[in-house]
PDB file of C-alpha atoms in Angstrom:
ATOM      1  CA  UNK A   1       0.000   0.000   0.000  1.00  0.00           C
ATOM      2  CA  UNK A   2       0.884   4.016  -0.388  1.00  0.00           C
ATOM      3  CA  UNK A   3       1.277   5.864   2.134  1.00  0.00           C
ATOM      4  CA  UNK A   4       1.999   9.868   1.640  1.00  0.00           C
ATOM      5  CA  UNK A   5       2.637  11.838   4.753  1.00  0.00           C
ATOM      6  CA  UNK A   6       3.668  14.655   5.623  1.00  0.00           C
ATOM      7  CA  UNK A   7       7.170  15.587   7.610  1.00  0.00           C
ATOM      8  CA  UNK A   8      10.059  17.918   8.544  1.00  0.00           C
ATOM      9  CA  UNK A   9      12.763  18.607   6.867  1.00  0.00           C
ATOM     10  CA  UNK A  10      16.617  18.836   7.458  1.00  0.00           C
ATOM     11  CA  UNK A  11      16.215  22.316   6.615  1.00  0.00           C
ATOM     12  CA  UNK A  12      13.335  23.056   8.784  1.00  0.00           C
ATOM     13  CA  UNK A  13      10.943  22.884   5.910  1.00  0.00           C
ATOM     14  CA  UNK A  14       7.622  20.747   5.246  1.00  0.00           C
ATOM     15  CA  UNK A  15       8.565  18.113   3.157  1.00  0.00           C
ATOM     16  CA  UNK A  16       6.203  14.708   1.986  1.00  0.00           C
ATOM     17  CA  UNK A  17       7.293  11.028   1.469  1.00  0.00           C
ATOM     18  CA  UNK A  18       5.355   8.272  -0.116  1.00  0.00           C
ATOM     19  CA  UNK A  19       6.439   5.233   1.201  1.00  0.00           C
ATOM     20  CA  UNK A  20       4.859   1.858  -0.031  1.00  0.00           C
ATOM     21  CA  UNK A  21       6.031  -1.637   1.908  1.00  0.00           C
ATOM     22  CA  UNK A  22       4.619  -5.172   2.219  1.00  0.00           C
ATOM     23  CA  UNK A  23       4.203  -7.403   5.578  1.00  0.00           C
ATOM     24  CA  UNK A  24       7.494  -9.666   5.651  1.00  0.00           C
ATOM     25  CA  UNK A  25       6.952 -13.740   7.496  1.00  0.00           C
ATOM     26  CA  UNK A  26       9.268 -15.857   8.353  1.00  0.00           C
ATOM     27  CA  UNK A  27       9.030 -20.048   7.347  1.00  0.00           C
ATOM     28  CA  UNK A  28       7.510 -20.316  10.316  1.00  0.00           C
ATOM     29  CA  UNK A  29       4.418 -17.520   9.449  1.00  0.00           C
ATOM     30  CA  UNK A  30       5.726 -14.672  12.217  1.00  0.00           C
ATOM     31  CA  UNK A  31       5.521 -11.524  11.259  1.00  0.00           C
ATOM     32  CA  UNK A  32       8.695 -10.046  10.663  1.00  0.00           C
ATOM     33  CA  UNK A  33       8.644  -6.419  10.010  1.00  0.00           C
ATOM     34  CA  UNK A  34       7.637  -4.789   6.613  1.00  0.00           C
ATOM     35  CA  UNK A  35       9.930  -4.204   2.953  1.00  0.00           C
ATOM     36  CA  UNK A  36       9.552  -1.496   1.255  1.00  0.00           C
ATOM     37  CA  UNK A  37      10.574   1.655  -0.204  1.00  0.00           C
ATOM     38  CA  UNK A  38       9.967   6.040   0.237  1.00  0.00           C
ATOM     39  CA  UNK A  39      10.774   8.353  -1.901  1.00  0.00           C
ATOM     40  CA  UNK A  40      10.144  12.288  -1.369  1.00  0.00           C
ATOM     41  CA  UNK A  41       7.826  13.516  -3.416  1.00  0.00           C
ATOM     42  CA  UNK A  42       7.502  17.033  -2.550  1.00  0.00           C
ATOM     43  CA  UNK A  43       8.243  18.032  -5.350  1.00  0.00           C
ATOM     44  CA  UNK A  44       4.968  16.498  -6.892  1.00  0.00           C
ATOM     45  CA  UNK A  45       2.827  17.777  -4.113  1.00  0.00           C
ATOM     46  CA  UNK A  46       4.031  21.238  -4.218  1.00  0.00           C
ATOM     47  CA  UNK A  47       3.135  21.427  -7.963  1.00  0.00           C
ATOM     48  CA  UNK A  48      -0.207  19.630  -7.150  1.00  0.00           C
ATOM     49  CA  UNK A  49      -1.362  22.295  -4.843  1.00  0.00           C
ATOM     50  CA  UNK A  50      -0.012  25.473  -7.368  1.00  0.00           C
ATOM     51  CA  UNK A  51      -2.183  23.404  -9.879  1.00  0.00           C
ATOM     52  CA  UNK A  52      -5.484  22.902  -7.575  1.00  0.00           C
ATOM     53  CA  UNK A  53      -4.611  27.190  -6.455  1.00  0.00           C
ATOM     54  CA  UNK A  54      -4.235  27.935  -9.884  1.00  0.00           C
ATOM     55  CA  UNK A  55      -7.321  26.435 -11.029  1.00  0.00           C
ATOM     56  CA  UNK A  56      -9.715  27.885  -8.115  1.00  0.00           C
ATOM     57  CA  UNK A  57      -8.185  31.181  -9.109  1.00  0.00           C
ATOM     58  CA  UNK A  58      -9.469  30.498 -12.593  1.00  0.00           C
ATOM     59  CA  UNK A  59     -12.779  29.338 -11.487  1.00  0.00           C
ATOM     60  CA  UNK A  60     -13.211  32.906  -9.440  1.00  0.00           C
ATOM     61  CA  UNK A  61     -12.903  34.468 -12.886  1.00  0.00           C
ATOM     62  CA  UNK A  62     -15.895  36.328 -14.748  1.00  0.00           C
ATOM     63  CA  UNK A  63     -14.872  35.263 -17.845  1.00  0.00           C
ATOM     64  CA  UNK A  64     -15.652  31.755 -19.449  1.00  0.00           C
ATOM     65  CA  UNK A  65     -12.335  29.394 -19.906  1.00  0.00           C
ATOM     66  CA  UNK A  66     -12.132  26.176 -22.164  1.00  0.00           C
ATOM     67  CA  UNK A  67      -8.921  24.431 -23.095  1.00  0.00           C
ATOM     68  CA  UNK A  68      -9.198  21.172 -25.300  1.00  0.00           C
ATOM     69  CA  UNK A  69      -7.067  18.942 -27.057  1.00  0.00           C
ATOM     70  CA  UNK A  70      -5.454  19.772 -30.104  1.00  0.00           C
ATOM     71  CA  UNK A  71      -6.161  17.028 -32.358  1.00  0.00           C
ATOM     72  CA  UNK A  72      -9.282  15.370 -30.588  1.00  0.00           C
ATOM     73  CA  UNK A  73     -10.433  18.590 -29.739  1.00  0.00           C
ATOM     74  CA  UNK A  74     -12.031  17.489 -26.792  1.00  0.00           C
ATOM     75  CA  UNK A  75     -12.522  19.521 -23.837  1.00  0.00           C
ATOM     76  CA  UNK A  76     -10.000  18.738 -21.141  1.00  0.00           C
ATOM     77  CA  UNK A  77     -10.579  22.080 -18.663  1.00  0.00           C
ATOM     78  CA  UNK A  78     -13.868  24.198 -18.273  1.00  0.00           C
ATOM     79  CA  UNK A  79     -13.858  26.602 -15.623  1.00  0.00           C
ATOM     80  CA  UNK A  80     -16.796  27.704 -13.035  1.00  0.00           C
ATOM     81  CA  UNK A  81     -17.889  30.736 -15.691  1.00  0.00           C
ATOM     82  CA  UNK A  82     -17.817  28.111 -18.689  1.00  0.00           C
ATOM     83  CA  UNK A  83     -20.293  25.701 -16.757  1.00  0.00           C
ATOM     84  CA  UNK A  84     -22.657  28.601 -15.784  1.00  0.00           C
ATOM     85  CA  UNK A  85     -22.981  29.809 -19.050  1.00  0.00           C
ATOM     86  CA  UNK A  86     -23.991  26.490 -21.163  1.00  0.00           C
ATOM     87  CA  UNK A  87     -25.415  25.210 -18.202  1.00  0.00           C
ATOM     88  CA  UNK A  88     -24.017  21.564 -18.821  1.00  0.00           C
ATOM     89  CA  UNK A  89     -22.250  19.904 -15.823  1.00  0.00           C
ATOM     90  CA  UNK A  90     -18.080  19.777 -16.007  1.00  0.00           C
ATOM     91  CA  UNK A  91     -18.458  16.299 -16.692  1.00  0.00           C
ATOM     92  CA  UNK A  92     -20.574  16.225 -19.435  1.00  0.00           C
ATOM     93  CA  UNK A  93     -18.639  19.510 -20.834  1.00  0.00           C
ATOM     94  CA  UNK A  94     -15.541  16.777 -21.085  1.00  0.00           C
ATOM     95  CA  UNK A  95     -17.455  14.833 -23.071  1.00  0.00           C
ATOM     96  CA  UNK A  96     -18.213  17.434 -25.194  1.00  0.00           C
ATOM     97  CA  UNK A  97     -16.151  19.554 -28.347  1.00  0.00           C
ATOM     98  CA  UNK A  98     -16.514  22.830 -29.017  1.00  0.00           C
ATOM     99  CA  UNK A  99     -18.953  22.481 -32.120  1.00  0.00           C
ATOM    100  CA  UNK A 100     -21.053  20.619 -29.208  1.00  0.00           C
ATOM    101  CA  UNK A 101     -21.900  24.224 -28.322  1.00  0.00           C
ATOM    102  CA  UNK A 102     -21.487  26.415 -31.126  1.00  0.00           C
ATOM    103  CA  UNK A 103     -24.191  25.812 -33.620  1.00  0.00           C
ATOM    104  CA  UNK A 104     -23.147  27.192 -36.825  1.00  0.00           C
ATOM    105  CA  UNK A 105     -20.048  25.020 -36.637  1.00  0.00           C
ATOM    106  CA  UNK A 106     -19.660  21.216 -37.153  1.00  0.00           C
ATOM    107  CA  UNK A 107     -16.340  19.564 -37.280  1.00  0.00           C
ATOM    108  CA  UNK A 108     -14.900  20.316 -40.579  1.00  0.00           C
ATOM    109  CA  UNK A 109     -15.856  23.985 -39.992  1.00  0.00           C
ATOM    110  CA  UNK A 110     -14.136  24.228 -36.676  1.00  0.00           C
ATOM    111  CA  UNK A 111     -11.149  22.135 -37.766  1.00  0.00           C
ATOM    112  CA  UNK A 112     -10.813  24.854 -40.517  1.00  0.00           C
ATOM    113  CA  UNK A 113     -11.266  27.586 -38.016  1.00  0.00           C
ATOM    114  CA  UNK A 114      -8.493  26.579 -35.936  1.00  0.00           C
ATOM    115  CA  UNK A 115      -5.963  25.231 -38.307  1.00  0.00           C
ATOM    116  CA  UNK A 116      -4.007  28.447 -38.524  1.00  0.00           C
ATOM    117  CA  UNK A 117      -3.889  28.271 -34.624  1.00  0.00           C
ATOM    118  CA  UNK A 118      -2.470  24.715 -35.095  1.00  0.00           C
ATOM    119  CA  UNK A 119      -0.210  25.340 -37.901  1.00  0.00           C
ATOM    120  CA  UNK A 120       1.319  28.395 -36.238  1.00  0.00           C
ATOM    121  CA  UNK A 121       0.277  30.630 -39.156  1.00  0.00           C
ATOM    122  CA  UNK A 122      -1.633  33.021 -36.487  1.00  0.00           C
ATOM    123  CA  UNK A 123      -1.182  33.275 -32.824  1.00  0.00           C
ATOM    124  CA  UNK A 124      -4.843  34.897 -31.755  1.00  0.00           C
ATOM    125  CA  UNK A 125      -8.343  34.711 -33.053  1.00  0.00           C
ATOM    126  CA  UNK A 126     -10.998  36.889 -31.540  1.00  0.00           C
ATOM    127  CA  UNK A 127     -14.384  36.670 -33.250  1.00  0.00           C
ATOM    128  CA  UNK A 128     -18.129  37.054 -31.947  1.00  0.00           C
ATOM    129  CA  UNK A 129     -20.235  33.864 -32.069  1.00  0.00           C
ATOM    130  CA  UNK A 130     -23.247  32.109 -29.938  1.00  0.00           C
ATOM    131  CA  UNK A 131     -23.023  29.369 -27.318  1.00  0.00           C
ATOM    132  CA  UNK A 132     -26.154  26.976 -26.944  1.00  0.00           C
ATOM    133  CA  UNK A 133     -26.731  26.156 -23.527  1.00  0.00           C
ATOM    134  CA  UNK A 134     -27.857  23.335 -22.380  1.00  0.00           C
ATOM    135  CA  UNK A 135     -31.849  24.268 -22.462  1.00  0.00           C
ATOM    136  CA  UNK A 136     -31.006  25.823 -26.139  1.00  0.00           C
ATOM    137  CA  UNK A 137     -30.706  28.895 -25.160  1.00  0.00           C
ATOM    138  CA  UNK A 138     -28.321  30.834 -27.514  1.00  0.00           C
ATOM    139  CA  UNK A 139     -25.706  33.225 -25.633  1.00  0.00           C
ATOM    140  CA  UNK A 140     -23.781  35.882 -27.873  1.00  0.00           C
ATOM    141  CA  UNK A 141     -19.946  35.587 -26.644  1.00  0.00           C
ATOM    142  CA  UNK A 142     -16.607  37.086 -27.578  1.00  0.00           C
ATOM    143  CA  UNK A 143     -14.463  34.606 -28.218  1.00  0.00           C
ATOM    144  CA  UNK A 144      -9.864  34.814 -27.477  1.00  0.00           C
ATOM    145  CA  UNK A 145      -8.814  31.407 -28.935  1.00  0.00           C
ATOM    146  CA  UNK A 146      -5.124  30.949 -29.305  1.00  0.00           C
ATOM    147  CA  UNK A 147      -3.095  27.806 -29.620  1.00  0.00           C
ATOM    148  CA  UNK A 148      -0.220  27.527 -27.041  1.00  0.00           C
ATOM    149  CA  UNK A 149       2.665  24.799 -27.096  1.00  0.00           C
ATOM    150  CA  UNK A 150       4.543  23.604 -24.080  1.00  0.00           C
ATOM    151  CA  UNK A 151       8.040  24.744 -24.279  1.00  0.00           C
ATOM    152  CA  UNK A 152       9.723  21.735 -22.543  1.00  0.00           C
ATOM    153  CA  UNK A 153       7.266  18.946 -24.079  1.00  0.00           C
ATOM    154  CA  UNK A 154       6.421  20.442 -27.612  1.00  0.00           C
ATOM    155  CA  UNK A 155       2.586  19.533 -26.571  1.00  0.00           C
ATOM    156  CA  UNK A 156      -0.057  22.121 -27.316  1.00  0.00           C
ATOM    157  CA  UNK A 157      -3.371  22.461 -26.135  1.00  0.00           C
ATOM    158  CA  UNK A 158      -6.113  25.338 -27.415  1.00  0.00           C
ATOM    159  CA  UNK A 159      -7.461  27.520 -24.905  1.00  0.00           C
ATOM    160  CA  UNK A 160     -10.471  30.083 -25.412  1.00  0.00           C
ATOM    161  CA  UNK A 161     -11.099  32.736 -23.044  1.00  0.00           C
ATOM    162  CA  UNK A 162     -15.063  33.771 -23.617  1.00  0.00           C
ATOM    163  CA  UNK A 163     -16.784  36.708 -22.304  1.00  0.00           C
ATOM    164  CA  UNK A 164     -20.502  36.947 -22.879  1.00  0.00           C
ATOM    165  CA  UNK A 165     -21.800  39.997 -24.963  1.00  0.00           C
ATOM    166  CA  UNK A 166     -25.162  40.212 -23.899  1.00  0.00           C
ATOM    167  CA  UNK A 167     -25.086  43.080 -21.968  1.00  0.00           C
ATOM    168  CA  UNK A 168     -22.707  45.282 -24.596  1.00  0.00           C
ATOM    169  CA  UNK A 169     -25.004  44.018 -26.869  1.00  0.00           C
ATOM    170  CA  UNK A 170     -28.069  45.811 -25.423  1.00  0.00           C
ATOM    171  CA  UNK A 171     -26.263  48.818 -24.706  1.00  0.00           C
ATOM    172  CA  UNK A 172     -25.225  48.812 -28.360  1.00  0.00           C
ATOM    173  CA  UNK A 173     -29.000  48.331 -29.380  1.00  0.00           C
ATOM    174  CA  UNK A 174     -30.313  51.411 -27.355  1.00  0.00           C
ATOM    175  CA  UNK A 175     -27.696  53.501 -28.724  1.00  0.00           C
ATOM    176  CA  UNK A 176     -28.762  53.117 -32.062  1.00  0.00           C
TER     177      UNK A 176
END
């Protein structure tokens, strides 16, 4: 079994081993003691918690924030703002591509959308669209999609950053 706990370090610091060991019996059945192994693995933790920090900051944001996979484009990250606004749970929001929720796009179109993003052509695209929530409710958003790679593992991932419009968009429409 794993165990991860948390200790002291030489240093003075917090540090946290995971140690994993097996029951040990002599011929005779006795118990023995326990084999195993630890290894520190603060290093892990501490980027765990800057992730799971990182992520609740993003959730406290107004805007909307997808990532998804480059070449399934699948959604892999929806924020708090993203569920609220098409109304589908995160889980089902994995499930789900982002032609799931626009409606004038189906694959090909979106593939063809994006594929300067991909290619490296163009670093930014910012165009005005509609979600469709969950109930079919259709949401005018400004969309920031933009394509970035990994430095140190060459992998890229698309993120958009949406802000709904509706409220500019009424504004605009008295104005006139």
């Amino acid at each position: 079994h794993n165990l991860i706990y948390q200790r002291i370090s030489v240093d003075g610091g917090i540090a946290w081993t995971q140690s994993s060991a097996r029951p040990f019996f002599d011929d005779d059945g006795r118990f023995m003691g326990y084999r195993g192994a630890a290894s520190d693995v603060t290093e892990e933790i501490l980027t765990k918690i800057d992730l799971e920090e990182f992520r609740d900051t993003l959730d406290q944001t107004e805007d909307c924030i997808f990532t998804f996979e480059t070449d399934s484009l699948r959604f892999n990250y929806v924020n708090r703002g993203a569920i609220e606004q098409v109304r589908y749970t995160a889980r089902e929001l994995l499930e789900m591509t982002p032609w799931d929720i626009k409606p004038e796009f189906d694959e090909d179109a979106f593939r063809d959308l994006v594929a300067p993003l991909k290619s490296g052509t163009t670093d930014t695209l910012r165009f005005e669209t509609f979600h469709e929530t969950k109930d079919g409710e259709l949401v005018p958003v400004e969309i920031v999609l933009q394509h970035p790679v990994n430095e140190r593992t060459g992998k890229g991932r698309f993120v958009a950053i949406v802000r709904e419009t509706s409220q500019r968009k009424e504004i605009e429409a008295e104005l006139i």
